PDB file of C-alpha atoms in Angstrom:
ATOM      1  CA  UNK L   1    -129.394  88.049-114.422  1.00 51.00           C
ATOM      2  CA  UNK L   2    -128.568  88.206-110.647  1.00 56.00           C
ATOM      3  CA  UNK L   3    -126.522  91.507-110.360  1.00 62.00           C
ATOM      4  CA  UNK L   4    -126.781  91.193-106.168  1.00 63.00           C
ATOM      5  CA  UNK L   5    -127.885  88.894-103.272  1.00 59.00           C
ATOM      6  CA  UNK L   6    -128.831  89.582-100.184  1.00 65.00           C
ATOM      7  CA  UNK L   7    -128.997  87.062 -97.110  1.00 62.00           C
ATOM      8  CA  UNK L   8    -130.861  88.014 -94.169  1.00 62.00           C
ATOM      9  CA  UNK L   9    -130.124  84.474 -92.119  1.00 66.00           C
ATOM     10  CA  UNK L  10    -127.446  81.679 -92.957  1.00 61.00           C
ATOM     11  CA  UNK L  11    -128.770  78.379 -92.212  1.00 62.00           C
ATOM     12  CA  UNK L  12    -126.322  75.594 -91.064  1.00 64.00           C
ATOM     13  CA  UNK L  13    -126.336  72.437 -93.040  1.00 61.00           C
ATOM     14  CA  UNK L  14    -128.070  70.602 -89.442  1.00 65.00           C
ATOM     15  CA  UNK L  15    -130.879  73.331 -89.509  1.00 65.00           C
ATOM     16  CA  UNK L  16    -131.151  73.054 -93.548  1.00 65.00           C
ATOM     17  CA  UNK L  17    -133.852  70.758 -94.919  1.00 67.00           C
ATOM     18  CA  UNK L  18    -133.348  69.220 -97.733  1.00 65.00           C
ATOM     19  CA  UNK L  19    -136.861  70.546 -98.662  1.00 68.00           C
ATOM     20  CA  UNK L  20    -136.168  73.967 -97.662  1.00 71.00           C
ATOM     21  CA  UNK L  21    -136.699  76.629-100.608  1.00 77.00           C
ATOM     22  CA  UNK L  22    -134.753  79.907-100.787  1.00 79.00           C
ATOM     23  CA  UNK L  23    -136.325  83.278-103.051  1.00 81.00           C
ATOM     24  CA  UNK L  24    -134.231  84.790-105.349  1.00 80.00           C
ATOM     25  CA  UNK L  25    -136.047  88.442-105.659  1.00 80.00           C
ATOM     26  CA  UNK L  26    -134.398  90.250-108.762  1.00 80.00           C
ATOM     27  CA  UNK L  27    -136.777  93.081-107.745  1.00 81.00           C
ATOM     28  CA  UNK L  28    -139.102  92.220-110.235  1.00 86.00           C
ATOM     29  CA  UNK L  29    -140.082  88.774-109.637  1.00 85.00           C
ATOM     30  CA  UNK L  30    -138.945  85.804-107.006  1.00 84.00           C
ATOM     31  CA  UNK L  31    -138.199  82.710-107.656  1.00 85.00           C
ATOM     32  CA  UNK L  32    -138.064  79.753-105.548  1.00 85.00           C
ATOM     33  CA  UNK L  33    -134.635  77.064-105.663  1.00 86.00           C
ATOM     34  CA  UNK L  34    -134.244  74.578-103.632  1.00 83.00           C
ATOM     35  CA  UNK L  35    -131.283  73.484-101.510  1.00 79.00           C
ATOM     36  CA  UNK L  36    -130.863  70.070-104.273  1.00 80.00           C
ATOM     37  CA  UNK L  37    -130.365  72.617-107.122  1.00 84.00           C
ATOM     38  CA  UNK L  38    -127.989  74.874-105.642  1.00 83.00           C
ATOM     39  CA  UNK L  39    -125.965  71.928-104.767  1.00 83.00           C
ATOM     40  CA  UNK L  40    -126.268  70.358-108.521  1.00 87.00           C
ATOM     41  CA  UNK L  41    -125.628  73.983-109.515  1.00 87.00           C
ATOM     42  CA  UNK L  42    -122.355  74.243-107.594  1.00 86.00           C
ATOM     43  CA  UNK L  43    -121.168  70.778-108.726  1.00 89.00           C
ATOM     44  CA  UNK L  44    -121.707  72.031-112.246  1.00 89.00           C
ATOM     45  CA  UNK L  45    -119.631  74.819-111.675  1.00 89.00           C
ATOM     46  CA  UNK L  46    -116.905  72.682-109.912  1.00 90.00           C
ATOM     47  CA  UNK L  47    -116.546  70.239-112.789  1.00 91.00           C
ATOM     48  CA  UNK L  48    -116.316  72.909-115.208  1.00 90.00           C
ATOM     49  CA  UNK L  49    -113.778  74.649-112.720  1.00 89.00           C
ATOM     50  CA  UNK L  50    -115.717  77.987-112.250  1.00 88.00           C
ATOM     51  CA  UNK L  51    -115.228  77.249-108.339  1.00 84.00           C
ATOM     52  CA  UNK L  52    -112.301  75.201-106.659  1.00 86.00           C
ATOM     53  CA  UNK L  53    -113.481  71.479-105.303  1.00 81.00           C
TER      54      UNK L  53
END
């Protein structure tokens, strides 16, 4: 479970490629996501109306 993030730079969606891979560091491992699934991820969340459109 993600209890916190922390972002050291915000990209802008010009300086974002698409293949561009954030780490999610839980303190006791990283993972790597890419830009594609936190998109899908959001949509998810707006269809099931976790997050407005």
């Amino acid at each position: 479970m993600i209890t916190s993030i922390t972002c050291t730079e915000i990209p802008t969606p010009k300086d974002t490629d698409p293949a561009s891979r954030f780490v999610i560091d839980n303190g006791q491992m990283q993972t790597m996501i890419t830009v594609d699934a936190i998109l899908q991820c959001l949509c998810i969340a707006e269809i099931q109306a976790n997050i407005p459109p």
